[in-house]
Short mmCIF file of C-alpha atoms in Angstrom, two decimals:
data_model
loop_
_atom_site.label_atom_id
_atom_site.label_comp_id
_atom_site.label_asym_id
_atom_site.label_seq_id
_atom_site.Cartn_x
_atom_site.Cartn_y
_atom_site.Cartn_z
CA UNK A 1203 5.40 24.46 5.11
CA UNK A 1204 3.41 27.29 3.49
CA UNK A 1205 2.07 27.24 0.00
CA UNK A 1206 3.05 30.78 -0.89
CA UNK A 1207 4.72 30.37 -4.24
CA UNK A 1208 6.97 32.83 -6.03
CA UNK A 1209 4.34 32.61 -8.80
CA UNK A 1210 1.80 34.30 -6.53
CA UNK A 1211 1.89 38.01 -5.76
CA UNK A 1212 1.34 39.09 -2.14
CA UNK A 1213 -2.39 39.30 -1.43
CA UNK A 1214 -3.37 37.04 -4.33
CA UNK A 1215 -5.10 33.74 -3.65
CA UNK A 1216 -3.03 30.94 -5.22
CA UNK A 1217 -4.68 28.59 -7.68
CA UNK A 1218 -4.76 24.86 -7.04
CA UNK A 1219 -2.08 24.39 -9.70
CA UNK A 1220 0.20 26.93 -8.00
CA UNK A 1221 -0.31 25.21 -4.67
CA UNK A 1222 0.70 21.93 -6.28
CA UNK A 1223 3.83 23.37 -7.89
CA UNK A 1224 4.95 24.86 -4.58
CA UNK A 1225 4.97 21.33 -3.06
CA UNK A 1226 7.62 20.18 -5.52
CA UNK A 1227 7.56 17.11 -7.71
CA UNK A 1228 7.69 13.50 -6.58
CA UNK A 1229 11.31 12.32 -6.61
CA UNK A 1230 12.12 8.65 -6.99
CA UNK A 1231 14.61 7.08 -4.63
CA UNK A 1232 17.60 5.85 -6.73
CA UNK A 1233 17.77 2.64 -4.71
CA UNK A 1234 14.08 1.96 -5.42
CA UNK A 1235 14.58 2.72 -9.10
CA UNK A 1236 17.44 0.23 -9.30
CA UNK A 1237 15.43 -2.39 -7.42
CA UNK A 1238 12.40 -2.19 -9.69
CA UNK A 1239 14.60 -2.20 -12.80
CA UNK A 1240 15.68 -5.77 -12.05
CA UNK A 1241 14.03 -8.60 -13.93
CA UNK A 1242 15.03 -11.39 -11.53
CA UNK A 1243 13.13 -10.50 -8.34
CA UNK A 1244 11.80 -13.36 -6.25
CA UNK A 1245 9.08 -13.79 -3.63
CA UNK A 1246 10.09 -14.93 -0.14
CA UNK A 1247 7.60 -15.72 2.62
CA UNK A 1248 7.98 -13.62 5.77
CA UNK A 1249 7.46 -15.80 8.82
CA UNK A 1250 4.81 -18.53 8.81
CA UNK A 1251 1.03 -18.58 8.60
CA UNK A 1252 -0.55 -15.70 10.53
CA UNK A 1253 -3.31 -16.65 12.97
CA UNK A 1254 -4.06 -16.87 16.67
CA UNK A 1255 -3.91 -20.52 17.88
CA UNK A 1256 -5.63 -19.60 21.15
CA UNK A 1257 -8.88 -18.56 19.46
CA UNK A 1258 -11.74 -20.87 18.47
CA UNK A 1259 -11.31 -22.64 15.16
CA UNK A 1260 -14.87 -21.63 14.25
CA UNK A 1261 -13.90 -17.94 14.49
CA UNK A 1262 -12.39 -17.99 11.04
CA UNK A 1263 -10.70 -15.03 9.43
CA UNK A 1264 -12.67 -12.81 7.04
CA UNK A 1265 -11.37 -13.60 3.57
CA UNK A 1266 -11.68 -10.06 2.21
CA UNK A 1267 -10.86 -7.85 5.16
CA UNK A 1268 -7.25 -7.50 6.27
CA UNK A 1269 -5.04 -4.44 6.56
CA UNK A 1270 -1.29 -4.08 6.27
CA UNK A 1271 0.84 -1.35 7.84
CA UNK A 1272 2.98 0.88 5.64
CA UNK A 1273 6.07 -0.63 7.28
CA UNK A 1274 4.97 -4.20 6.47
CA UNK A 1275 5.54 -5.28 10.09
CA UNK A 1276 1.90 -5.35 11.23
CA UNK A 1277 -1.22 -7.11 9.96
CA UNK A 1278 -4.79 -6.50 11.15
CA UNK A 1279 -7.43 -9.20 10.66
CA UNK A 1280 -11.20 -9.38 11.13
CA UNK A 1281 -13.05 -12.57 12.04
CA UNK A 1282 -16.42 -14.31 11.78
CA UNK A 1283 -17.24 -13.42 15.40
CA UNK A 1284 -16.49 -9.75 14.66
CA UNK A 1285 -13.12 -9.73 16.38
CA UNK A 1286 -10.11 -7.78 15.21
CA UNK A 1287 -6.55 -8.91 15.94
CA UNK A 1288 -3.19 -7.26 15.34
CA UNK A 1289 -0.15 -9.37 14.50
CA UNK A 1290 3.44 -8.11 14.60
CA UNK A 1291 6.56 -9.55 12.99
CA UNK A 1292 9.74 -10.22 14.98
CA UNK A 1293 12.81 -10.00 12.75
CA UNK A 1294 14.93 -11.84 15.32
CA UNK A 1295 12.75 -14.94 15.62
CA UNK A 1296 11.21 -14.57 12.14
CA UNK A 1297 7.74 -15.21 13.58
CA UNK A 1298 4.37 -13.46 13.79
CA UNK A 1299 2.65 -13.02 17.15
CA UNK A 1300 -0.48 -11.25 18.35
CA UNK A 1301 -0.02 -7.70 19.62
CA UNK A 1302 -2.34 -6.81 22.49
CA UNK A 1303 -5.78 -8.29 23.10
CA UNK A 1304 -8.44 -9.32 20.60
CA UNK A 1305 -10.94 -6.50 20.10
CA UNK A 1306 -14.65 -7.37 20.00
CA UNK A 1307 -15.94 -4.60 17.78
CA UNK A 1308 -19.36 -5.51 16.42
CA UNK A 1309 -20.02 -4.70 12.79
CA UNK A 1310 -16.88 -2.79 11.99
CA UNK A 1311 -15.93 -3.02 8.36
CA UNK A 1312 -13.12 -0.57 7.58
CA UNK A 1313 -9.74 -0.82 9.33
CA UNK A 1314 -6.40 1.01 9.39
CA UNK A 1315 -3.13 0.51 11.28
CA UNK A 1316 -0.27 3.01 11.44
CA UNK A 1317 3.21 2.19 10.19
CA UNK A 1318 4.55 1.89 13.76
CA UNK A 1319 1.71 -0.45 14.74
CA UNK A 1320 0.51 1.73 17.63
CA UNK A 1321 -2.64 3.34 16.19
CA UNK A 1322 -5.78 1.51 15.03
CA UNK A 1323 -8.80 3.10 13.35
CA UNK A 1324 -12.11 1.28 12.79
CA UNK A 1325 -15.28 2.34 11.01
CA UNK A 1326 -18.75 0.81 10.71
CA UNK A 1327 -22.23 1.80 9.59
CA UNK A 1328 -24.55 -1.12 10.38
CA UNK A 1329 -26.82 -2.05 13.29
CA UNK A 1330 -26.63 1.44 14.75
CA UNK A 1331 -22.82 1.46 14.90
CA UNK A 1332 -22.31 4.50 12.64
CA UNK A 1333 -18.98 5.76 13.93
CA UNK A 1334 -15.22 5.77 13.53
CA UNK A 1335 -13.13 4.92 16.58
CA UNK A 1336 -9.43 5.36 17.32
CA UNK A 1337 -7.38 3.00 19.51
CA UNK A 1338 -3.85 3.49 20.83
CA UNK A 1339 -1.47 0.79 22.07
CA UNK A 1340 -0.50 1.48 25.68
CA UNK A 1341 1.20 -0.89 28.15
CA UNK A 1342 0.53 -4.04 26.09
CA UNK A 1343 -3.15 -3.14 25.67
CA UNK A 1344 -5.32 -1.53 23.00
CA UNK A 1345 -7.15 1.45 24.54
CA UNK A 1346 -10.05 3.26 22.85
CA UNK A 1347 -9.16 6.95 22.75
CA UNK A 1348 -11.69 8.77 20.60
CA UNK A 1349 -14.84 8.56 18.48
CA UNK A 1350 -14.49 10.82 15.46
CA UNK A 1351 -17.96 10.83 13.92
CA UNK A 1352 -21.35 9.28 14.62
CA UNK A 1353 -23.85 10.34 11.96
CA UNK A 1354 -26.15 8.23 9.77
CA UNK A 1355 -23.30 6.31 8.20
CA UNK A 1356 -19.62 6.82 8.93
CA UNK A 1357 -17.27 4.04 7.99
CA UNK A 1358 -14.85 4.88 5.18
CA UNK A 1359 -11.33 5.74 6.28
CA UNK A 1360 -8.21 7.13 4.67
CA UNK A 1361 -5.11 8.01 6.67
CA UNK A 1362 -1.49 9.01 6.31
CA UNK A 1363 0.98 6.17 7.06
CA UNK A 1364 1.96 7.71 10.42
CA UNK A 1365 -1.71 8.26 11.37
CA UNK A 1366 -1.10 12.00 11.77
CA UNK A 1367 -4.10 12.74 9.52
CA UNK A 1368 -7.34 10.77 9.18
CA UNK A 1369 -10.14 11.33 6.66
CA UNK A 1370 -13.62 10.00 7.45
CA UNK A 1371 -16.38 9.54 4.87
CA UNK A 1372 -20.02 9.68 5.99
CA UNK A 1373 -23.54 10.19 4.70
CA UNK A 1374 -26.20 12.49 6.08
CA UNK A 1375 -29.70 12.32 4.58
CA UNK A 1376 -28.22 10.75 1.47
CA UNK A 1377 -25.50 13.40 0.99
CA UNK A 1378 -21.83 12.44 1.15
CA UNK A 1379 -19.20 14.30 3.17
CA UNK A 1380 -15.53 13.78 3.99
CA UNK A 1381 -14.11 15.22 7.22
CA UNK A 1382 -10.37 15.52 7.87
CA UNK A 1383 -8.76 15.36 11.31
CA UNK A 1384 -5.17 16.04 12.42
CA UNK A 1385 -3.56 14.64 15.56
CA UNK A 1386 -2.75 17.23 18.22
CA UNK A 1387 0.11 16.22 20.49
CA UNK A 1388 -0.88 18.67 23.23
CA UNK A 1389 -4.37 17.26 23.76
CA UNK A 1390 -3.66 13.72 22.55
CA UNK A 1391 -6.77 14.01 20.36
CA UNK A 1392 -7.64 14.29 16.70
CA UNK A 1393 -8.97 17.77 15.96
CA UNK A 1394 -11.11 18.71 12.96
CA UNK A 1395 -9.05 20.57 10.39
CA UNK A 1396 -10.08 24.17 9.72
CA UNK A 1397 -12.57 24.09 6.83
CA UNK A 1398 -11.55 20.45 6.47
CA UNK A 1399 -14.83 19.18 5.00
CA UNK A 1400 -15.47 18.43 1.34
CA UNK A 1401 -18.79 17.20 -0.02
CA UNK A 1402 -20.62 15.91 -3.05
CA UNK A 1403 -23.18 17.92 -4.98
CA UNK A 1404 -26.30 15.79 -4.72
CA UNK A 1405 -27.85 13.15 -2.52
CA UNK A 1406 -27.18 9.42 -3.03
CA UNK A 1407 -23.92 9.96 -4.94
CA UNK A 1408 -22.03 7.81 -2.42
CA UNK A 1409 -19.44 10.57 -2.30
CA UNK A 1410 -16.65 9.32 -0.02
CA UNK A 1411 -17.31 5.62 -0.62
CA UNK A 1412 -13.57 5.36 -1.39
CA UNK A 1413 -10.81 7.86 -0.59
CA UNK A 1414 -7.04 8.21 -0.61
CA UNK A 1415 -4.72 10.67 1.18
CA UNK A 1416 -1.19 11.68 0.19
CA UNK A 1417 1.54 10.96 2.74
CA UNK A 1418 1.62 14.60 3.88
CA UNK A 1419 -2.18 14.71 4.30
CA UNK A 1420 -2.53 17.63 1.90
CA UNK A 1421 -3.91 15.91 -1.21
CA UNK A 1422 -7.24 14.04 -0.99
CA UNK A 1423 -8.86 11.98 -3.75
CA UNK A 1424 -12.53 11.06 -3.30
CA UNK A 1425 -14.75 8.74 -5.30
CA UNK A 1426 -18.51 9.12 -5.82
CA UNK A 1427 -19.55 5.88 -7.51
CA UNK A 1428 -23.29 6.60 -7.82
CA UNK A 1429 -23.05 10.16 -9.14
CA UNK A 1430 -24.52 11.17 -12.48
CA UNK A 1431 -27.06 8.35 -12.50
CA UNK A 1432 -24.42 5.70 -11.82
CA UNK A 1433 -21.60 7.02 -14.02
CA UNK A 1434 -19.41 7.92 -11.04
CA UNK A 1435 -16.48 10.31 -10.67
CA UNK A 1436 -13.27 11.02 -8.76
CA UNK A 1437 -12.37 14.48 -7.46
CA UNK A 1438 -8.99 15.46 -6.03
CA UNK A 1439 -8.40 18.33 -3.63
CA UNK A 1440 -5.31 20.11 -2.31
CA UNK A 1441 -5.29 21.87 1.06
CA UNK A 1442 -4.23 25.51 1.15
CA UNK A 1443 -2.30 25.91 4.40
CA UNK A 1444 -2.21 29.69 4.05
CA UNK A 1445 -5.94 30.27 3.55
CA UNK A 1446 -6.94 27.05 5.39
CA UNK A 1447 -9.30 25.53 2.87
CA UNK A 1448 -9.50 22.72 0.32
CA UNK A 1449 -9.25 23.59 -3.39
CA UNK A 1450 -10.19 21.23 -6.20
CA UNK A 1451 -7.15 20.04 -8.14
CA UNK A 1452 -7.78 19.65 -11.85
CA UNK A 1453 -11.10 18.61 -13.30
CA UNK A 1454 -13.64 16.11 -12.01
CA UNK A 1455 -12.68 12.79 -13.62
CA UNK A 1456 -15.88 11.09 -14.75
CA UNK A 1457 -16.39 7.50 -15.74
CA UNK A 1458 -17.74 6.35 -19.09
CA UNK A 1459 -21.09 4.59 -19.16
CA UNK A 1460 -23.24 3.81 -16.13
CA UNK A 1461 -20.73 1.51 -14.49
CA UNK A 1462 -20.03 3.28 -11.15
CA UNK A 1463 -16.49 4.63 -11.53
CA UNK A 1464 -14.42 5.41 -8.41
CA UNK A 1465 -14.28 2.20 -6.37
CA UNK A 1466 -10.99 0.73 -5.04
CA UNK A 1467 -9.52 4.23 -5.29
CA UNK A 1468 -5.79 4.35 -4.61
CA UNK A 1469 -3.36 7.25 -5.01
CA UNK A 1470 0.42 7.51 -4.97
CA UNK A 1471 2.23 8.80 -1.89
CA UNK A 1472 2.64 12.22 -3.48
CA UNK A 1473 -0.94 12.23 -4.77
CA UNK A 1474 -0.03 12.83 -8.42
CA UNK A 1475 -1.34 9.48 -9.71
CA UNK A 1476 -4.59 7.76 -8.86
CA UNK A 1477 -6.15 4.52 -9.96
CA UNK A 1478 -9.77 3.44 -9.63
CA UNK A 1479 -11.99 0.81 -11.15
CA UNK A 1480 -15.62 0.50 -12.11
CA UNK A 1481 -17.97 -1.28 -9.73
CA UNK A 1482 -20.11 -2.88 -12.45
CA UNK A 1483 -17.35 -3.98 -14.80
CA UNK A 1484 -13.75 -5.11 -14.30
CA UNK A 1485 -12.10 -2.07 -15.86
CA UNK A 1486 -9.24 -0.14 -14.26
CA UNK A 1487 -8.35 3.48 -15.08
CA UNK A 1488 -5.13 5.26 -14.18
CA UNK A 1489 -4.80 9.07 -14.22
CA UNK A 1490 -1.78 11.35 -13.75
CA UNK A 1491 -1.86 15.02 -12.75
CA UNK A 1492 -0.55 17.52 -15.31
CA UNK A 1493 0.53 20.52 -13.22
CA UNK A 1494 1.16 22.88 -16.13
CA UNK A 1495 -2.39 22.46 -17.44
CA UNK A 1496 -4.06 21.71 -14.08
CA UNK A 1497 -5.69 18.62 -15.58
CA UNK A 1498 -5.88 14.91 -14.92
CA UNK A 1499 -4.71 12.94 -17.95
CA UNK A 1500 -5.88 9.37 -18.37
CA UNK A 1501 -2.97 7.01 -18.97
CA UNK A 1502 -4.85 3.78 -19.36
CA UNK A 1503 -8.27 2.16 -19.24
CA UNK A 1504 -7.93 -1.60 -19.29
CA UNK A 1505 -9.97 -4.73 -18.67
CA UNK A 1506 -8.39 -6.46 -15.67
CA UNK A 1507 -10.71 -9.45 -15.68
CA UNK A 1508 -8.60 -11.07 -18.40
CA UNK A 1509 -5.48 -10.90 -16.23
CA UNK A 1510 -6.44 -13.71 -13.85
CA UNK A 1511 -6.16 -17.47 -14.17
CA UNK A 1512 -8.10 -18.78 -17.14
CA UNK A 1513 -11.00 -19.20 -17.12
CA UNK A 1514 -11.89 -17.18 -14.00
CA UNK A 1515 -15.57 -16.92 -13.12
CA UNK A 1516 -14.91 -13.98 -10.80
CA UNK A 1517 -11.75 -11.96 -10.27
CA UNK A 1518 -10.94 -10.00 -7.12
CA UNK A 1519 -8.14 -7.51 -7.77
CA UNK A 1520 -6.38 -5.52 -5.08
CA UNK A 1521 -5.07 -2.30 -6.60
CA UNK A 1522 -2.32 -0.25 -5.00
CA UNK A 1523 0.12 2.40 -6.17
CA UNK A 1524 3.71 2.32 -5.07
CA UNK A 1525 5.20 5.36 -3.31
CA UNK A 1526 6.35 8.22 -5.47
CA UNK A 1527 4.20 7.02 -8.35
CA UNK A 1528 6.42 4.10 -9.31
CA UNK A 1529 4.86 2.30 -12.23
CA UNK A 1530 3.65 -0.88 -10.60
CA UNK A 1531 0.37 -2.34 -9.42
CA UNK A 1532 -0.33 -5.49 -7.43
CA UNK A 1533 -3.23 -7.70 -8.41
CA UNK A 1534 -4.55 -10.53 -6.28
CA UNK A 1535 -6.60 -12.92 -8.35
CA UNK A 1536 -8.87 -15.65 -7.09
CA UNK A 1537 -10.83 -17.70 -9.61
CA UNK A 1538 -13.87 -18.56 -7.57
CA UNK A 1539 -15.84 -21.72 -8.35
CA UNK A 1540 -17.75 -23.29 -5.47
CA UNK A 1541 -17.71 -26.68 -7.17
CA UNK A 1542 -13.94 -26.83 -7.59
CA UNK A 1543 -10.99 -26.15 -5.35
CA UNK A 1544 -8.96 -23.14 -6.47
CA UNK A 1545 -5.37 -22.40 -5.59
CA UNK A 1546 -5.49 -18.66 -6.13
CA UNK A 1547 -2.65 -16.51 -7.40
CA UNK A 1548 -0.97 -13.19 -6.67
CA UNK A 1549 0.21 -11.36 -9.77
CA UNK A 1550 2.59 -8.45 -10.11
CA UNK A 1551 1.74 -6.22 -13.06
CA UNK A 1552 3.93 -3.27 -13.92
CA UNK A 1553 2.58 -0.35 -15.92
CA UNK A 1554 4.39 0.15 -19.25
CA UNK A 1555 3.88 3.73 -20.52
CA UNK A 1556 5.10 2.84 -24.01
CA UNK A 1557 2.47 0.16 -24.60
CA UNK A 1558 -0.02 1.64 -22.11
CA UNK A 1559 -0.61 -1.77 -20.62
CA UNK A 1560 0.04 -3.82 -17.48
CA UNK A 1561 2.26 -6.72 -18.58
CA UNK A 1562 2.99 -9.36 -16.00
CA UNK A 1563 6.14 -8.60 -14.04
CA UNK A 1564 8.15 -11.00 -11.91
CA UNK A 1565 7.03 -14.31 -10.43
CA UNK A 1566 3.58 -15.32 -9.20
CA UNK A 1567 2.62 -16.50 -5.72
CA UNK A 1568 0.51 -19.62 -6.15
CA UNK A 1569 -1.42 -21.38 -3.41
CA UNK A 1570 0.30 -24.63 -2.32
CA UNK A 1571 -2.82 -26.82 -2.71
CA UNK A 1572 -5.94 -26.73 -4.87
CA UNK A 1573 -8.08 -25.39 -2.00
CA UNK A 1574 -5.72 -22.55 -0.97
CA UNK A 1575 -7.78 -19.70 -2.47
CA UNK A 1576 -4.81 -17.33 -2.19
CA UNK A 1577 -5.55 -13.67 -2.91
CA UNK A 1578 -8.97 -13.12 -1.34
CA UNK A 1579 -7.57 -9.80 -0.11
CA UNK A 1580 -4.21 -8.30 -1.04
CA UNK A 1581 -2.51 -5.31 0.57
CA UNK A 1582 0.85 -3.60 -0.02
CA UNK A 1583 3.42 -2.10 2.30
CA UNK A 1584 4.54 1.46 1.61
CA UNK A 1585 7.70 0.32 -0.16
CA UNK A 1586 5.67 -1.93 -2.42
CA UNK A 1587 8.09 -4.76 -1.72
CA UNK A 1588 5.83 -6.61 0.73
CA UNK A 1589 2.36 -8.04 0.23
CA UNK A 1590 -0.15 -9.41 2.73
CA UNK A 1591 -3.08 -11.57 1.66
CA UNK A 1592 -5.51 -14.21 2.87
CA UNK A 1593 -5.83 -17.87 1.97
CA UNK A 1594 -6.40 -21.28 3.53
CA UNK A 1595 -3.86 -23.14 5.61
CA UNK A 1596 -1.79 -25.70 3.73
CA UNK A 1597 -2.21 -28.05 6.71
CA UNK A 1598 -5.96 -27.56 7.22
CA UNK A 1599 -8.07 -26.43 4.26
CA UNK A 1600 -10.91 -25.38 6.59
CA UNK A 1601 -8.84 -22.71 8.37
CA UNK A 1602 -8.23 -19.35 6.77
CA UNK A 1603 -4.92 -17.63 7.42
CA UNK A 1604 -3.03 -14.46 6.51
CA UNK A 1605 0.32 -14.60 4.73
CA UNK A 1606 3.07 -12.05 4.09
CA UNK A 1607 5.62 -12.23 1.29
CA UNK A 1608 8.36 -9.85 0.23
CA UNK A 1609 10.07 -9.26 -3.07
CA UNK A 1610 13.84 -9.68 -2.89
CA UNK A 1611 16.70 -9.62 -5.32
CA UNK A 1612 18.56 -12.95 -5.57
CA UNK A 1613 21.83 -11.34 -4.49
CA UNK A 1614 20.41 -10.92 -0.99
CA UNK A 1615 19.95 -14.68 -0.60
CA UNK A 1616 23.29 -15.47 0.97
CA UNK A 1617 23.83 -18.95 2.43
CA UNK A 1618 25.84 -19.22 5.66
CA UNK A 1619 29.47 -20.38 5.47
CA UNK A 1620 30.20 -24.05 6.15
CA UNK A 1621 33.51 -24.89 7.87
CA UNK A 1622 34.69 -21.35 7.22
CA UNK A 1623 34.08 -21.50 3.46
CA UNK A 1624 31.32 -20.38 1.10
CA UNK A 1625 29.71 -22.39 -1.66
CA UNK A 1626 30.46 -21.76 -5.31
CA UNK A 1627 29.71 -18.26 -6.65
CA UNK A 1628 30.00 -16.70 -3.19
CA UNK A 1629 32.92 -15.14 -1.33
CA UNK A 1630 33.59 -14.87 2.41
CA UNK A 1631 33.84 -11.52 4.17
CA UNK A 1632 33.63 -10.94 7.94
CA UNK A 1633 32.00 -14.31 8.51
CA UNK A 1634 29.26 -13.85 5.88
CA UNK A 1635 28.91 -15.18 2.35
CA UNK A 1636 28.30 -12.72 -0.47
CA UNK A 1637 27.40 -13.51 -4.07
CA UNK A 1638 30.21 -12.85 -6.55
CA UNK A 1639 29.09 -10.04 -8.84
CA UNK A 1640 30.05 -9.48 -12.46
CA UNK A 1641 32.05 -7.31 -12.43
CA UNK A 1642 33.13 -7.98 -8.88
CA UNK A 1643 33.62 -5.15 -6.41
CA UNK A 1644 35.80 -6.13 -3.50
CA UNK A 1645 34.66 -5.37 0.07
CA UNK A 1646 35.33 -1.85 1.29
CA UNK A 1647 38.89 -1.55 2.58
CA UNK A 1648 40.14 -4.63 0.68
CA UNK A 1649 43.00 -3.57 -1.56
CA UNK A 1650 44.89 -6.83 -2.04
CA UNK A 1651 44.93 -8.86 -5.24
CA UNK A 1652 43.49 -11.79 -3.25
CA UNK A 1653 40.26 -9.87 -2.82
CA UNK A 1654 39.70 -10.23 -6.55
CA UNK A 1655 39.31 -14.00 -6.52
CA UNK A 1656 35.94 -15.71 -6.46
CA UNK A 1657 35.27 -19.48 -6.51
CA UNK A 1658 33.82 -21.08 -9.62
CA UNK A 1659 33.96 -17.85 -11.63
CA UNK A 1660 37.60 -17.73 -12.60
CA UNK A 1661 40.26 -15.37 -11.31
CA UNK A 1662 39.58 -11.67 -11.30
CA UNK A 1663 42.30 -9.07 -11.62
CA UNK A 1664 42.66 -5.59 -10.23
CA UNK A 1665 41.67 -3.09 -12.90
CA UNK A 1666 40.83 0.08 -11.06
CA UNK A 1667 41.08 1.57 -7.60
CA UNK A 1668 38.16 3.64 -6.30
CA UNK A 1669 38.75 6.30 -3.69
CA UNK A 1670 36.51 7.84 -1.12
CA UNK A 1671 35.82 11.55 -0.77
CA UNK A 1672 38.95 11.75 1.40
CA UNK A 1673 40.99 10.31 -1.49
CA UNK A 1674 42.04 7.29 0.56
CA UNK A 1675 41.90 3.75 -0.91
CA UNK A 1676 38.42 2.38 -0.44
CA UNK A 1677 37.85 -0.70 -2.58
CA UNK A 1678 38.78 -2.39 -5.84
CA UNK A 1679 36.77 -3.02 -8.96
CA UNK A 1680 37.68 -6.47 -10.19
CA UNK A 1681 37.14 -7.71 -13.74
CA UNK A 1682 37.57 -11.06 -15.46
#
């Protein structure tokens, strides 16, 4: 894909806004739109507690450091003894199991796993580590393939879901830089992108402390939380594939007050929305790109500390955008009081543009016992329908575990038939029970009046016949 737009004359260098417009707008998936419009979604746990029973009990899981693949099928954990483990979900057995060997990594802090679960990226900057390493899964084993950087400090990572593009943040003599690498199939290596470096203006800005890449690897948002004497800012760049260079998109978005704006930076899949919070206060800001004006418009600045259980002494939110800029954010709250056991809670909050607020949306996930401490770290899958987080085992409050839940609509909870029949409010079709809808749509290919009967909901009658594109009978719409 080239960024030559019809708005640009041959020989002219396109502006950042013209590059953006040539990418097209983010388009919501109709199925996703319908899903998020429901007000009766429910949480369902995926598999059981996630941990490795073969490891030492003293090697407990790091409460704040897990990663979740975009697909929601893989979880990466980090432990007290500096070991990283990958767990994969088996849909057939509905269980989690370790994938490959445990990796003894030293002081690695940042982690990433690709959506297919076959690429791992780790970064660290302590005890002389100062590098980012890439592992690939080959023949049931994790194999280290490449070291990307090794300067003074190099640990922050942003990547596309498929791991095709990786951004690495590092500091050299106090100055912050972000380097971007693309995977080359021919060499099997990540190669530095042409003119793929962006940098801060001054030393000690912590430019690159947090970053986010769009799914196509062409839009990069970077936070600099110590810039402007601690005010902080976020800059967003778009890559010009014709002239092979980054261009700043819109203005530099600065924080207000000396509260270190730009931490927990997260952008939508398309890159047109970003959220970030302040490091010194519990305030979240959300900004949306205005292509016609080439500006970032602030949609909301809100205190998120009041959104947790009352009264929380500390609140740890995990902030993530949903793909395509869907208006939802996941918060994991953990009221932390060393003298009292705390259950912990996971909250869904959905952005409401009319009220410019984050009202609570859907059910909460609450720890099963008072010592659960659910929500120490919360991560989202790409679809936004699955969440991974840490907490303590319900059976042993001294052992920390990872958990995965997914949001489902109640209609998908279909009990199995018993003695060839379904329970009330469900109908039988091809050996499975389906919930009776209102109005009821008969199974595809069912054109008899009998298909319009559903237990415990009265008798439906045939009111309309739908046809397929070939104009052949397809199914009935049945009404009370």
